[in-house]
Coordinates of C-alpha atoms in Angstrom, one line a residue:
X1 CA 79.2 84.7 115.8
X2 CA 77.2 83.1 118.6
X3 CA 78.9 82.8 122.0
X4 CA 76.4 80.0 123.0
X5 CA 76.9 77.8 119.9
X6 CA 80.5 79.0 119.1
X7 CA 79.9 78.7 115.3
X8 CA 80.8 81.0 112.5
X9 CA 78.5 81.5 109.4
X10 CA 80.1 81.8 106.0
X11 CA 78.2 85.0 105.4
X12 CA 79.6 86.5 108.6
X13 CA 83.2 85.7 107.6
X14 CA 82.6 87.1 104.1
X15 CA 81.3 90.4 105.5
X16 CA 84.2 90.6 108.0
X17 CA 86.7 89.9 105.2
X18 CA 85.3 92.8 103.2
X19 CA 85.4 95.2 106.1
X20 CA 88.9 94.3 107.4
X21 CA 90.5 93.3 104.1
X22 CA 93.3 95.9 104.1
X23 CA 94.2 95.1 107.7
X24 CA 94.4 91.3 107.1
X25 CA 96.4 91.5 103.9
X26 CA 99.0 93.8 105.5
X27 CA 99.4 91.2 108.3
X28 CA 99.9 88.4 105.8
X29 CA 102.4 90.5 103.9
X30 CA 104.5 91.2 107.0
X31 CA 104.7 87.4 107.8
X32 CA 105.5 86.2 104.4
X33 CA 109.1 85.8 103.1
X34 CA 110.5 88.5 100.9
X35 CA 110.3 88.0 97.1
X36 CA 108.8 89.3 93.8
X37 CA 105.5 87.5 94.4
X38 CA 105.1 88.6 98.0
X39 CA 102.2 91.1 97.5
X40 CA 100.1 88.7 95.4
X41 CA 100.8 85.9 97.9
X42 CA 99.5 88.1 100.7
X43 CA 96.2 88.7 98.8
X44 CA 95.9 84.9 98.1
X45 CA 96.5 84.0 101.7
X46 CA 93.9 86.5 102.9
X47 CA 91.2 85.4 100.5
X48 CA 92.0 81.8 101.2
X49 CA 91.1 82.3 104.9
X50 CA 87.4 82.2 104.2
X51 CA 85.7 79.0 105.4
X52 CA 83.6 76.9 103.0
X53 CA 80.9 76.0 105.5
X54 CA 79.7 76.8 109.0
X55 CA 82.7 76.3 111.3
X56 CA 83.1 75.6 115.0
X57 CA 85.2 78.1 116.9
X58 CA 85.0 76.6 120.4
X59 CA 88.7 75.6 120.5
X60 CA 90.0 78.9 119.2
X61 CA 91.4 81.7 121.4
X62 CA 88.9 84.5 122.0
X63 CA 89.8 88.2 122.1
X64 CA 90.4 89.8 125.4
X65 CA 89.3 93.3 124.2
X66 CA 85.5 93.4 124.3
X67 CA 85.4 95.8 121.4
X68 CA 87.3 93.5 119.0
X69 CA 85.2 91.7 116.4
X70 CA 85.3 88.0 117.1
X71 CA 84.9 87.2 113.5
X72 CA 87.9 89.3 112.6
X73 CA 89.9 87.6 115.3
X74 CA 89.0 84.2 113.8
X75 CA 90.0 85.3 110.3
X76 CA 93.2 86.8 111.6
X77 CA 94.2 83.4 113.1
X78 CA 93.4 81.7 109.7
X79 CA 95.6 84.3 107.9
X80 CA 98.5 83.8 110.4
X81 CA 98.3 80.0 110.0
X82 CA 98.3 80.1 106.2
X83 CA 101.1 82.7 106.0
X84 CA 103.3 80.7 108.5
X85 CA 102.7 77.4 106.6
X86 CA 103.3 78.8 103.2
X87 CA 106.3 77.1 101.5
X88 CA 109.4 79.1 100.7
X89 CA 109.6 80.1 97.1
X90 CA 112.6 79.2 94.8
X91 CA 113.6 82.9 94.5
X92 CA 114.5 83.1 98.2
X93 CA 118.1 82.8 99.4
X94 CA 119.0 79.7 101.4
X95 CA 120.7 81.8 104.0
X96 CA 117.4 83.1 105.5
X97 CA 117.2 82.0 109.1
X98 CA 114.7 79.4 110.2
X99 CA 112.0 80.8 112.4
X100 CA 112.0 84.2 110.7
X101 CA 108.3 84.0 109.9
X102 CA 107.2 83.6 113.6
X103 CA 109.4 86.5 114.6
X104 CA 107.8 88.7 111.8
X105 CA 104.4 87.5 113.0
X106 CA 105.1 88.5 116.6
X107 CA 106.4 91.9 115.4
X108 CA 103.4 92.6 113.2
X109 CA 101.0 91.6 116.0
X110 CA 102.7 93.8 118.4
X111 CA 103.0 96.9 116.2
X112 CA 100.2 96.5 113.7
X113 CA 97.6 95.0 115.9
X114 CA 98.8 96.6 119.1
X115 CA 98.5 93.4 121.0
X116 CA 100.0 92.7 124.4
X117 CA 102.7 90.0 124.7
X118 CA 100.5 87.5 126.6
X119 CA 97.8 87.7 123.8
X120 CA 100.5 87.4 121.1
X121 CA 101.9 84.3 122.8
X122 CA 98.4 82.8 123.0
X123 CA 97.7 83.6 119.3
X124 CA 101.1 82.3 118.1
X125 CA 100.5 79.0 120.0
X126 CA 97.1 78.7 118.3
X127 CA 98.8 79.3 115.0
X128 CA 101.0 76.3 115.7
X129 CA 104.2 78.2 116.4
X130 CA 106.5 75.8 118.4
X131 CA 108.3 78.4 120.4
X132 CA 106.3 81.7 120.8
X133 CA 108.7 83.0 123.5
X134 CA 111.6 82.8 121.0
X135 CA 109.6 84.5 118.3
X136 CA 108.7 87.4 120.8
X137 CA 112.3 87.7 121.8
X138 CA 113.5 87.9 118.2
X139 CA 110.7 90.5 117.4
X140 CA 111.9 92.6 120.3
X141 CA 115.3 93.2 118.7
X142 CA 113.9 95.0 115.6
X143 CA 114.6 98.8 115.3
X144 CA 111.7 101.1 114.3
X145 CA 111.5 102.8 110.8
X146 CA 109.0 104.8 108.9
X147 CA 107.3 102.8 106.1
X148 CA 104.9 100.4 107.7
X149 CA 101.3 101.4 106.5
X150 CA 98.3 101.1 108.7
X151 CA 95.0 99.6 107.7
X152 CA 92.1 102.1 107.8
X153 CA 90.4 100.2 110.7
X154 CA 93.5 99.3 112.6
X155 CA 94.8 101.2 115.7
X156 CA 97.7 103.6 115.3
X157 CA 101.0 101.7 115.3
X158 CA 104.7 102.4 115.2
X159 CA 106.5 101.9 112.0
X160 CA 108.3 98.7 110.9
X161 CA 112.0 98.3 110.2
X162 CA 113.1 98.0 106.7
X163 CA 115.5 95.1 106.7
X164 CA 114.3 92.7 103.9
X165 CA 113.0 89.4 105.1
X166 CA 113.4 90.2 108.8
X167 CA 110.8 91.0 111.4
X168 CA 110.4 94.5 109.9
X169 CA 110.3 93.6 106.2
X170 CA 109.3 96.7 104.3
X171 CA 105.7 97.1 103.2
X172 CA 104.9 99.2 100.1
X173 CA 103.1 102.5 100.8
X174 CA 100.9 104.6 98.6
X175 CA 102.0 107.9 97.3
X176 CA 102.1 110.1 94.3
X177 CA 104.6 107.8 92.5
X178 CA 102.5 104.7 92.4
X179 CA 99.6 102.6 93.7
X180 CA 99.9 100.7 96.9
X181 CA 99.4 96.9 96.3
X182 CA 98.1 96.4 99.8
X183 CA 95.6 99.3 99.9
X184 CA 92.5 98.6 102.0
X185 CA 90.5 101.3 100.2
X186 CA 88.6 101.0 96.9
X187 CA 91.0 98.5 95.2
X188 CA 91.3 96.2 98.2
X189 CA 87.5 96.3 98.8
X190 CA 86.9 95.5 95.2
X191 CA 89.4 92.6 95.4
X192 CA 87.6 91.2 98.5
X193 CA 84.1 91.8 97.0
X194 CA 85.2 89.9 93.8
X195 CA 86.4 87.0 96.0
X196 CA 83.1 86.9 97.9
X197 CA 81.1 87.2 94.7
X198 CA 83.0 84.3 93.0
X199 CA 82.5 82.1 96.0
X200 CA 78.8 82.8 96.2
X201 CA 78.4 82.2 92.4
X202 CA 80.1 78.8 92.8
X203 CA 77.8 77.9 95.7
X204 CA 74.7 79.0 93.7
X205 CA 76.0 77.2 90.6
X206 CA 76.4 74.0 92.6
X207 CA 72.9 74.3 94.0
X208 CA 71.5 75.0 90.6
X209 CA 73.2 72.0 89.0
X210 CA 71.8 69.7 91.8
X211 CA 68.4 71.2 91.5
X212 CA 68.5 70.8 87.7
X213 CA 69.4 67.1 88.0
X214 CA 66.6 66.4 90.4
X215 CA 64.1 68.4 88.4
X216 CA 65.0 66.5 85.3
X217 CA 64.2 63.3 87.2
X218 CA 60.9 64.7 88.2
X219 CA 60.0 66.3 84.9
X220 CA 56.5 65.4 83.9
X221 CA 55.5 64.1 87.3
X222 CA 52.4 65.9 88.6
X223 CA 53.0 68.0 91.7
X224 CA 53.0 71.5 93.1
X225 CA 55.5 72.8 90.6
X226 CA 52.8 73.8 88.1
X227 CA 50.4 76.6 88.2
X228 CA 50.3 80.4 88.0
X229 CA 51.7 80.9 91.5
X230 CA 54.5 78.3 91.2
X231 CA 57.2 81.0 91.6
X232 CA 56.1 81.7 95.2
X233 CA 56.4 78.1 96.3
X234 CA 59.5 76.4 97.7
X235 CA 61.8 74.7 95.2
X236 CA 61.6 71.0 94.6
X237 CA 64.9 70.3 96.2
X238 CA 64.0 70.1 99.9
X239 CA 66.5 71.3 102.4
X240 CA 68.6 73.2 99.8
X241 CA 70.0 76.7 100.3
X242 CA 67.5 78.0 97.7
X243 CA 64.6 76.7 99.8
X244 CA 66.1 78.0 103.0
X245 CA 66.5 81.5 101.5
X246 CA 62.8 81.6 100.6
X247 CA 61.6 80.6 104.1
X248 CA 60.3 83.5 106.1
X249 CA 61.0 81.6 109.3
X250 CA 64.7 81.5 108.4
X251 CA 65.0 85.3 108.2
X252 CA 67.6 86.8 110.5
X253 CA 66.2 89.0 113.2
X254 CA 68.4 91.0 115.5
X255 CA 67.2 91.4 119.0
X256 CA 65.9 94.7 120.3
X257 CA 68.9 96.6 121.8
X258 CA 71.4 94.3 120.1
X259 CA 73.3 97.5 118.9
X260 CA 74.1 98.2 122.6
X261 CA 76.1 95.0 122.9
X262 CA 77.4 94.6 119.3
X263 CA 81.0 95.3 118.4
X264 CA 79.7 97.0 115.3
X265 CA 76.7 99.4 115.0
X266 CA 75.6 99.1 111.4
X267 CA 72.5 97.7 109.6
X268 CA 73.3 94.2 111.0
X269 CA 72.4 95.6 114.5
X270 CA 68.9 96.8 113.4
X271 CA 66.0 94.9 114.9
X272 CA 63.0 93.9 112.8
X273 CA 60.4 96.7 113.1
X274 CA 56.9 97.4 111.7
X275 CA 53.4 96.0 112.0
X276 CA 53.9 93.2 109.4
X277 CA 57.0 91.5 110.6
X278 CA 55.0 88.3 111.3
X279 CA 53.1 88.3 108.0
X280 CA 54.7 85.2 106.5
X281 CA 52.8 85.5 103.2
X282 CA 54.1 89.0 102.6
X283 CA 57.6 88.1 103.6
X284 CA 57.6 85.1 101.3
X285 CA 56.5 87.2 98.4
X286 CA 59.3 89.7 99.1
X287 CA 61.9 86.9 99.3
X288 CA 60.7 85.2 96.1
X289 CA 60.6 88.5 94.2
X290 CA 64.2 89.1 95.2
X291 CA 65.2 85.6 94.2
X292 CA 63.3 85.5 90.8
X293 CA 61.1 88.6 90.1
X294 CA 58.2 88.2 87.7
X295 CA 58.1 90.0 84.4
X296 CA 55.6 92.6 85.7
X297 CA 57.8 93.6 88.7
X298 CA 59.7 96.8 88.4
X299 CA 63.3 96.1 89.5
X300 CA 65.8 98.9 90.1
X301 CA 69.4 98.7 91.2
X302 CA 71.8 101.4 92.1
X303 CA 74.9 101.6 89.8
X304 CA 77.2 98.7 90.5
X305 CA 74.7 96.8 92.6
X306 CA 74.2 93.1 91.6
X307 CA 70.5 92.1 91.0
X308 CA 71.0 88.5 92.0
X309 CA 69.3 86.8 94.9
X310 CA 70.7 86.8 98.4
X311 CA 73.2 84.0 99.1
X312 CA 71.2 82.9 102.2
X313 CA 68.4 84.0 104.4
X314 CA 68.7 87.8 104.7
X315 CA 68.1 90.0 107.7
X316 CA 64.6 91.5 108.2
X317 CA 64.8 95.2 109.0
X318 CA 61.2 96.4 108.5
X319 CA 57.8 95.2 107.3
X320 CA 54.8 97.6 107.6
X321 CA 52.1 99.6 105.9
X322 CA 52.8 103.1 104.5
X323 CA 50.7 105.2 102.1
X324 CA 48.6 102.3 100.9
X325 CA 51.7 100.2 100.4
X326 CA 53.2 97.2 102.1
X327 CA 56.9 97.8 102.5
X328 CA 59.6 95.2 103.3
X329 CA 63.3 96.1 103.9
X330 CA 65.8 93.3 103.8
X331 CA 69.6 93.2 104.3
X332 CA 72.1 90.5 103.1
X333 CA 75.3 92.1 104.5
X334 CA 76.3 93.6 101.2
X335 CA 73.0 95.1 99.9
X336 CA 69.6 96.5 101.1
X337 CA 66.5 95.5 99.3
X338 CA 63.1 97.3 99.4
X339 CA 60.1 95.4 98.3
X340 CA 56.8 97.2 97.9
X341 CA 53.3 96.1 96.9
X342 CA 49.9 97.8 97.0
X343 CA 47.7 96.9 99.9
X344 CA 44.7 97.0 97.5
X345 CA 45.6 96.4 93.9
X346 CA 42.1 97.3 92.6
X347 CA 41.8 100.6 94.5
X348 CA 42.9 102.8 91.6
X349 CA 45.3 104.6 93.9
X350 CA 48.8 105.8 93.2
X351 CA 50.1 102.7 95.0
X352 CA 48.0 100.4 92.9
X353 CA 49.2 102.1 89.7
X354 CA 52.8 101.6 90.8
X355 CA 52.3 97.9 91.3
X356 CA 55.0 95.7 92.8
X357 CA 58.6 96.9 92.8
X358 CA 62.0 95.8 94.1
X359 CA 64.8 98.3 94.7
X360 CA 68.4 97.2 95.5
X361 CA 71.2 99.3 96.8
X362 CA 74.8 98.5 97.7
X363 CA 75.7 99.1 101.4
X364 CA 78.9 97.1 101.8
X365 CA 81.2 98.5 104.4
X366 CA 78.6 100.8 106.0
X367 CA 79.6 102.0 109.4
X368 CA 77.6 103.7 112.2
X369 CA 77.4 107.1 110.4
X370 CA 76.3 105.5 107.1
X371 CA 73.7 103.3 108.8
X372 CA 71.7 106.1 110.3
X373 CA 68.6 105.8 108.1
X374 CA 67.0 104.1 105.1
X375 CA 64.3 105.4 102.7
X376 CA 61.0 103.6 103.4
X377 CA 58.8 105.4 100.9
X378 CA 59.3 108.1 98.3
X379 CA 55.9 109.2 96.9
X380 CA 54.0 112.3 96.1
X381 CA 57.0 114.7 96.4
X382 CA 57.8 113.4 99.9
X383 CA 60.1 110.8 101.4
X384 CA 59.9 109.0 104.8
X385 CA 62.9 107.4 106.5
X386 CA 63.4 104.5 108.8
X387 CA 65.9 105.6 111.4
X388 CA 68.5 103.4 113.2
X389 CA 67.5 102.2 116.6
X390 CA 70.2 104.3 118.3
X391 CA 68.9 107.6 116.8
X392 CA 67.3 109.8 119.5
X393 CA 66.3 112.8 117.4
X394 CA 65.5 113.3 113.8
X395 CA 65.0 116.8 112.3
X396 CA 64.4 118.4 108.9
X397 CA 66.8 121.2 108.0
X398 CA 67.1 123.5 105.0
X399 CA 70.7 123.0 103.6
X400 CA 70.5 126.4 101.9
X401 CA 70.1 128.2 105.2
X402 CA 73.4 128.0 107.3
X403 CA 71.5 129.3 110.3
X404 CA 69.1 126.4 110.3
X405 CA 71.3 124.3 112.7
X406 CA 68.8 122.3 114.7
X407 CA 65.9 122.2 112.2
X408 CA 62.3 121.1 112.9
X409 CA 61.9 117.9 114.8
X410 CA 60.4 115.1 112.8
X411 CA 57.7 113.0 114.4
X412 CA 58.6 109.3 114.5
X413 CA 56.4 106.3 115.2
X414 CA 57.2 103.5 117.5
X415 CA 58.7 101.6 114.5
X416 CA 61.2 104.4 113.8
X417 CA 59.6 105.8 110.7
X418 CA 59.8 109.6 110.4
X419 CA 57.2 112.0 109.2
X420 CA 57.3 113.2 105.6
X421 CA 60.2 115.2 104.3
X422 CA 59.7 117.1 101.0
X423 CA 61.8 116.1 98.1
X424 CA 64.1 118.8 96.6
X425 CA 63.1 120.6 93.4
X426 CA 65.7 119.7 90.9
X427 CA 64.6 121.9 88.0
X428 CA 67.3 124.4 86.7
X429 CA 67.1 127.9 88.3
X430 CA 64.4 126.7 90.8
X431 CA 66.6 125.8 93.7
X432 CA 65.0 127.8 96.6
X433 CA 65.5 125.2 99.3
X434 CA 67.1 121.8 99.7
X435 CA 65.8 119.5 102.5
X436 CA 68.3 117.7 104.6
X437 CA 68.0 115.2 107.4
X438 CA 69.7 115.8 110.7
X439 CA 70.2 112.8 113.0
X440 CA 71.6 112.6 116.5
X441 CA 72.3 109.3 118.3
X442 CA 72.5 108.1 121.8
X443 CA 75.7 108.4 123.8
X444 CA 76.5 104.8 123.0
X445 CA 76.5 105.4 119.2
X446 CA 76.5 108.4 116.8
X447 CA 76.5 111.0 119.5
X448 CA 77.6 113.7 117.0
X449 CA 75.0 115.4 114.9
X450 CA 75.1 114.0 111.3
X451 CA 73.6 115.6 108.2
X452 CA 72.2 113.6 105.2
X453 CA 70.2 114.3 102.1
X454 CA 68.2 112.1 99.7
X455 CA 70.0 111.7 96.4
X456 CA 67.6 109.0 95.0
X457 CA 69.2 105.9 96.8
X458 CA 67.9 103.7 99.6
X459 CA 70.5 105.1 102.0
X460 CA 70.6 108.9 102.2
X461 CA 74.0 110.4 101.4
X462 CA 76.0 111.6 104.3
X463 CA 77.3 115.2 104.1
X464 CA 80.8 115.9 105.4
X465 CA 83.4 118.7 105.3
X466 CA 87.1 119.1 105.3
X467 CA 90.1 116.9 104.8
X468 CA 89.1 114.8 107.9
X469 CA 85.5 114.3 106.5
X470 CA 83.8 115.5 109.7
X471 CA 80.0 116.1 109.8
X472 CA 79.1 119.2 107.9
X473 CA 77.5 120.9 110.9
X474 CA 79.8 123.7 112.1
X475 CA 79.2 127.3 110.8
X476 CA 81.9 127.3 108.1
X477 CA 80.8 123.9 106.8
X478 CA 77.2 124.9 106.6
X479 CA 78.1 128.1 104.7
X480 CA 80.0 126.0 102.1
X481 CA 77.2 123.5 102.0
X482 CA 74.6 126.1 101.4
X483 CA 76.4 127.3 98.3
X484 CA 76.9 123.7 97.1
X485 CA 73.5 122.0 97.6
X486 CA 72.0 123.4 94.4
X487 CA 74.6 121.5 92.4
X488 CA 73.4 118.1 93.9
X489 CA 71.1 117.3 90.9
X490 CA 74.3 116.4 89.0
X491 CA 74.8 113.4 91.3
X492 CA 71.2 112.1 91.7
X493 CA 70.7 108.4 91.2
X494 CA 74.5 107.7 91.0
X495 CA 74.8 105.4 94.0
X496 CA 76.3 108.2 96.1
X497 CA 77.5 107.3 99.6
X498 CA 78.8 110.6 100.9
X499 CA 79.4 114.2 99.7
X500 CA 82.4 115.9 101.0
X501 CA 83.3 119.6 100.5
X502 CA 86.8 120.9 101.1
X503 CA 87.9 124.5 101.1
X504 CA 91.4 124.4 99.6
X505 CA 92.1 128.1 99.3
X506 CA 90.8 131.6 100.2
X507 CA 91.6 134.6 98.1
X508 CA 91.3 138.4 98.6
X509 CA 89.5 139.7 95.5
X510 CA 90.6 142.7 93.4
X511 CA 88.8 146.0 93.4
X512 CA 87.9 145.6 97.1
X513 CA 85.3 142.9 96.4
X514 CA 85.9 141.0 99.6
X515 CA 87.2 137.5 100.1
X516 CA 86.3 134.4 98.1
X517 CA 86.5 130.7 98.9
X518 CA 87.7 127.9 96.6
X519 CA 85.9 124.7 97.3
X520 CA 86.3 121.1 96.0
X521 CA 83.3 118.9 96.3
X522 CA 83.5 115.1 95.9
X523 CA 80.5 112.7 95.7
X524 CA 81.9 109.3 96.6
X525 CA 79.9 106.1 95.6
X526 CA 79.3 102.9 97.5
X527 CA 81.1 100.9 94.8
X528 CA 84.3 103.0 95.0
X529 CA 84.4 104.0 91.4
X530 CA 82.4 106.6 89.4
X531 CA 82.9 109.4 91.9
X532 CA 82.1 112.9 90.6
X533 CA 84.2 115.9 91.5
X534 CA 83.7 119.6 91.0
X535 CA 85.6 122.7 92.0
X536 CA 83.8 125.9 92.9
X537 CA 84.5 129.6 93.2
X538 CA 82.4 131.1 96.0
X539 CA 82.7 134.9 96.1
X540 CA 80.7 137.0 98.6
X541 CA 77.0 136.8 97.9
X542 CA 73.9 138.6 99.1
X543 CA 72.0 135.4 99.8
X544 CA 73.8 132.6 101.7
X545 CA 72.2 129.9 99.5
X546 CA 73.4 131.4 96.2
X547 CA 75.3 128.6 94.3
X548 CA 79.0 128.9 93.8
X549 CA 80.4 129.1 90.3
X550 CA 81.6 125.7 89.0
X551 CA 85.1 126.0 87.5
X552 CA 85.8 122.3 86.6
X553 CA 84.1 118.9 86.7
X554 CA 85.7 115.4 86.8
X555 CA 84.3 111.9 86.8
X556 CA 85.8 108.7 88.2
X557 CA 88.8 110.6 89.5
X558 CA 90.8 110.5 92.7
X559 CA 91.0 114.3 93.0
X560 CA 89.8 115.7 96.3
X561 CA 89.9 112.2 97.8
X562 CA 91.9 111.2 100.8
X563 CA 94.9 110.2 98.7
X564 CA 94.9 112.9 96.1
X565 CA 94.9 116.4 97.5
X566 CA 96.5 118.3 94.5
X567 CA 94.0 120.8 93.0
X568 CA 94.5 123.5 90.4
X569 CA 91.6 125.5 88.9
X570 CA 90.7 129.0 87.8
X571 CA 88.1 131.2 86.0
X572 CA 87.4 134.5 84.3
X573 CA 85.8 136.9 86.7
X574 CA 84.2 140.3 86.5
X575 CA 84.6 142.7 89.4
X576 CA 81.9 145.1 90.6
X577 CA 84.0 147.8 88.8
X578 CA 83.4 146.1 85.5
X579 CA 87.0 144.9 85.1
X580 CA 87.8 141.3 84.0
X581 CA 90.4 139.2 85.8
X582 CA 91.8 135.7 85.6
X583 CA 91.5 134.2 89.1
X584 CA 93.2 130.9 90.0
X585 CA 93.9 128.8 93.1
X586 CA 95.7 125.6 94.0
X587 CA 95.8 123.5 97.1
X588 CA 97.8 124.5 100.2
X589 CA 100.9 122.7 98.9
X590 CA 101.2 125.1 95.9
X591 CA 103.9 127.7 96.2
X592 CA 103.8 129.5 92.8
X593 CA 101.1 129.9 90.1
X594 CA 101.6 130.9 86.4
X595 CA 99.1 132.0 83.7
X596 CA 99.9 132.0 80.0
X597 CA 97.8 132.6 76.9
X598 CA 95.9 135.2 74.9
X599 CA 94.1 138.1 76.4
X600 CA 96.6 139.0 79.2
X601 CA 97.6 142.6 78.7
X602 CA 100.9 142.3 80.5
X603 CA 101.8 138.9 79.0
X604 CA 102.4 135.8 81.1
X605 CA 101.7 136.4 84.8
X606 CA 103.1 134.7 87.9
X607 CA 102.3 134.9 91.6
X608 CA 103.9 133.5 94.7
X609 CA 101.5 131.5 96.9
X610 CA 98.5 129.3 96.0
X611 CA 96.3 132.1 94.5
X612 CA 96.6 134.4 91.5
X613 CA 94.7 137.4 90.2
X614 CA 95.7 139.1 87.0
X615 CA 93.9 141.6 84.6
X616 CA 92.6 139.9 81.4
X617 CA 90.4 140.6 78.5
X618 CA 86.8 139.4 78.3
X619 CA 87.6 136.8 75.7
X620 CA 90.9 135.7 77.3
X621 CA 92.1 132.1 76.7
X622 CA 94.5 131.2 79.4
X623 CA 96.1 128.0 80.8
X624 CA 97.4 127.6 84.3
X625 CA 100.4 125.8 85.8
X626 CA 101.7 125.5 89.3
X627 CA 104.8 124.6 91.3
X628 CA 104.7 122.9 94.7
X629 CA 106.6 124.0 97.8
X630 CA 109.3 121.4 97.1
X631 CA 109.9 122.7 93.6
X632 CA 108.0 119.9 91.8
X633 CA 104.9 120.3 89.6
X634 CA 101.6 119.1 91.1
X635 CA 100.0 115.8 90.1
X636 CA 97.4 117.6 88.0
X637 CA 97.6 118.7 84.3
X638 CA 97.7 122.4 83.4
X639 CA 94.1 123.8 83.8
X640 CA 92.3 125.8 81.2
X641 CA 90.4 128.9 82.3
X642 CA 86.8 129.3 81.1
X643 CA 83.9 131.5 82.0
X644 CA 82.0 130.1 85.1
X645 CA 78.9 127.9 84.7

């Protein structure tokens, strides 16, 4: 949003809706009257807040907090107006007091949005509430309770009362018994993305119909629509969105240092860098290839990434020369596109043999940590990254060496492109090192050291550790990561956004063989689905980078995610004394473990706590079960025990 022009672009509103969807839908839910269709109505009100065209915002109240996103503030006002104006459904009792919705709105703004009363009064007045003071007074009489969920990007707030239809109307929460209809995570993001996608498809369809009608009228008329290079020329419909999106002069270019003043530090705050940012011919070819690639162009897209053209002029991130190739990086708010073409098509070089290519990757919802770098080139067993403008140091580390904390500093050009980093060797039993990228930002953004690795996507995967998903940089996290990295080939080219390892148990091994760690590793994707999960047994090892033993694998599962912490796994293990054991472990909430099956000399075994070790035969076939501390069974099925991978 521009302060000078006070206008809001449709694309800005769509991106803000995706980012803050859970927060907005919760606000709508709190304002709406109680009833069986309350949750769907909250989703409909939130999606309906999107504008259909560029909108003036000069008359709207502006946020007092400098860090608050003005686009979100505008959408919040639209959601409030729609929720307050929504007619009462036939299922509602006639005895509900008039003015209840404004009171609920005041309560939600105070406790969900953490707004001060003067700001609430100003916002309610802008939302056409006749008596904001009365609404605030009624909201102040509500008593706190414990079931008001908080959106992932909202500040911590007190809980809402649970009187139905009143200022503290209850909001469903997520838990082991069911899904939350207002979640702002994968389901909510998909709902928002589907809404944005449908709107863009309608806009494109309308433009296509208009273009087809005009083209039919001009069919057979000589002009510049014929010839071998016609695809690179503007469309016949002058002034259309399609023509605007192919115009290099319309590319969005962030100013240098914009990230220092922006409310968000993500790809949208990157300035245009590289030696070819003013090469209009190259930029036009990149835009046309994205809009309608020729048959000889190699097009690749990460899983779940649409291949269609950008809905409007994208943002230019980079245009330069690297390894005999011209490279252009573009960003449309939801995806990053990398266009490459050989500088000399007749040179016979590797770049000339590769020809023209277009690679697309989904980056919706990327925050500061996920916007640290992008892959510029991947050639000859090496990869180069374009780092974010706030990055002050880039280094190469060996993820198999926990002692390699600072790594070797990578040289970077004035355009932010790093020196080459070797690609990992992914052949079985040849994992001797795994290169990682360590980035540290300025005090204004990404001050903490972050670790990444190249898993075949345009954005390197972020490496985190623990239930809080903190950067995998401390000593314990690096030890777990060193024994996990050699399993990364299983998630190559899967659209992975981040890889998180979580130690859920430690176990003293029989026969004096030391202490082992049980680790759950989750590779989460940009699209929210298709995550891959594995559990590992990591006993003491002579080499720190020796891979742990994989005890189970899951795909498209919530296990080891932020909302599903229940884990149960085990394996057959041979001690240094040559004896075989069944070892098992559950998450920290498990209070008792049981093992049943064939090959247990003493019959079924049971242990108090979340670990178990029992003698077994070499060919034992055992199934595990667990009980949680409250006496219930965990939300995982009984686990079979097999020899380790």
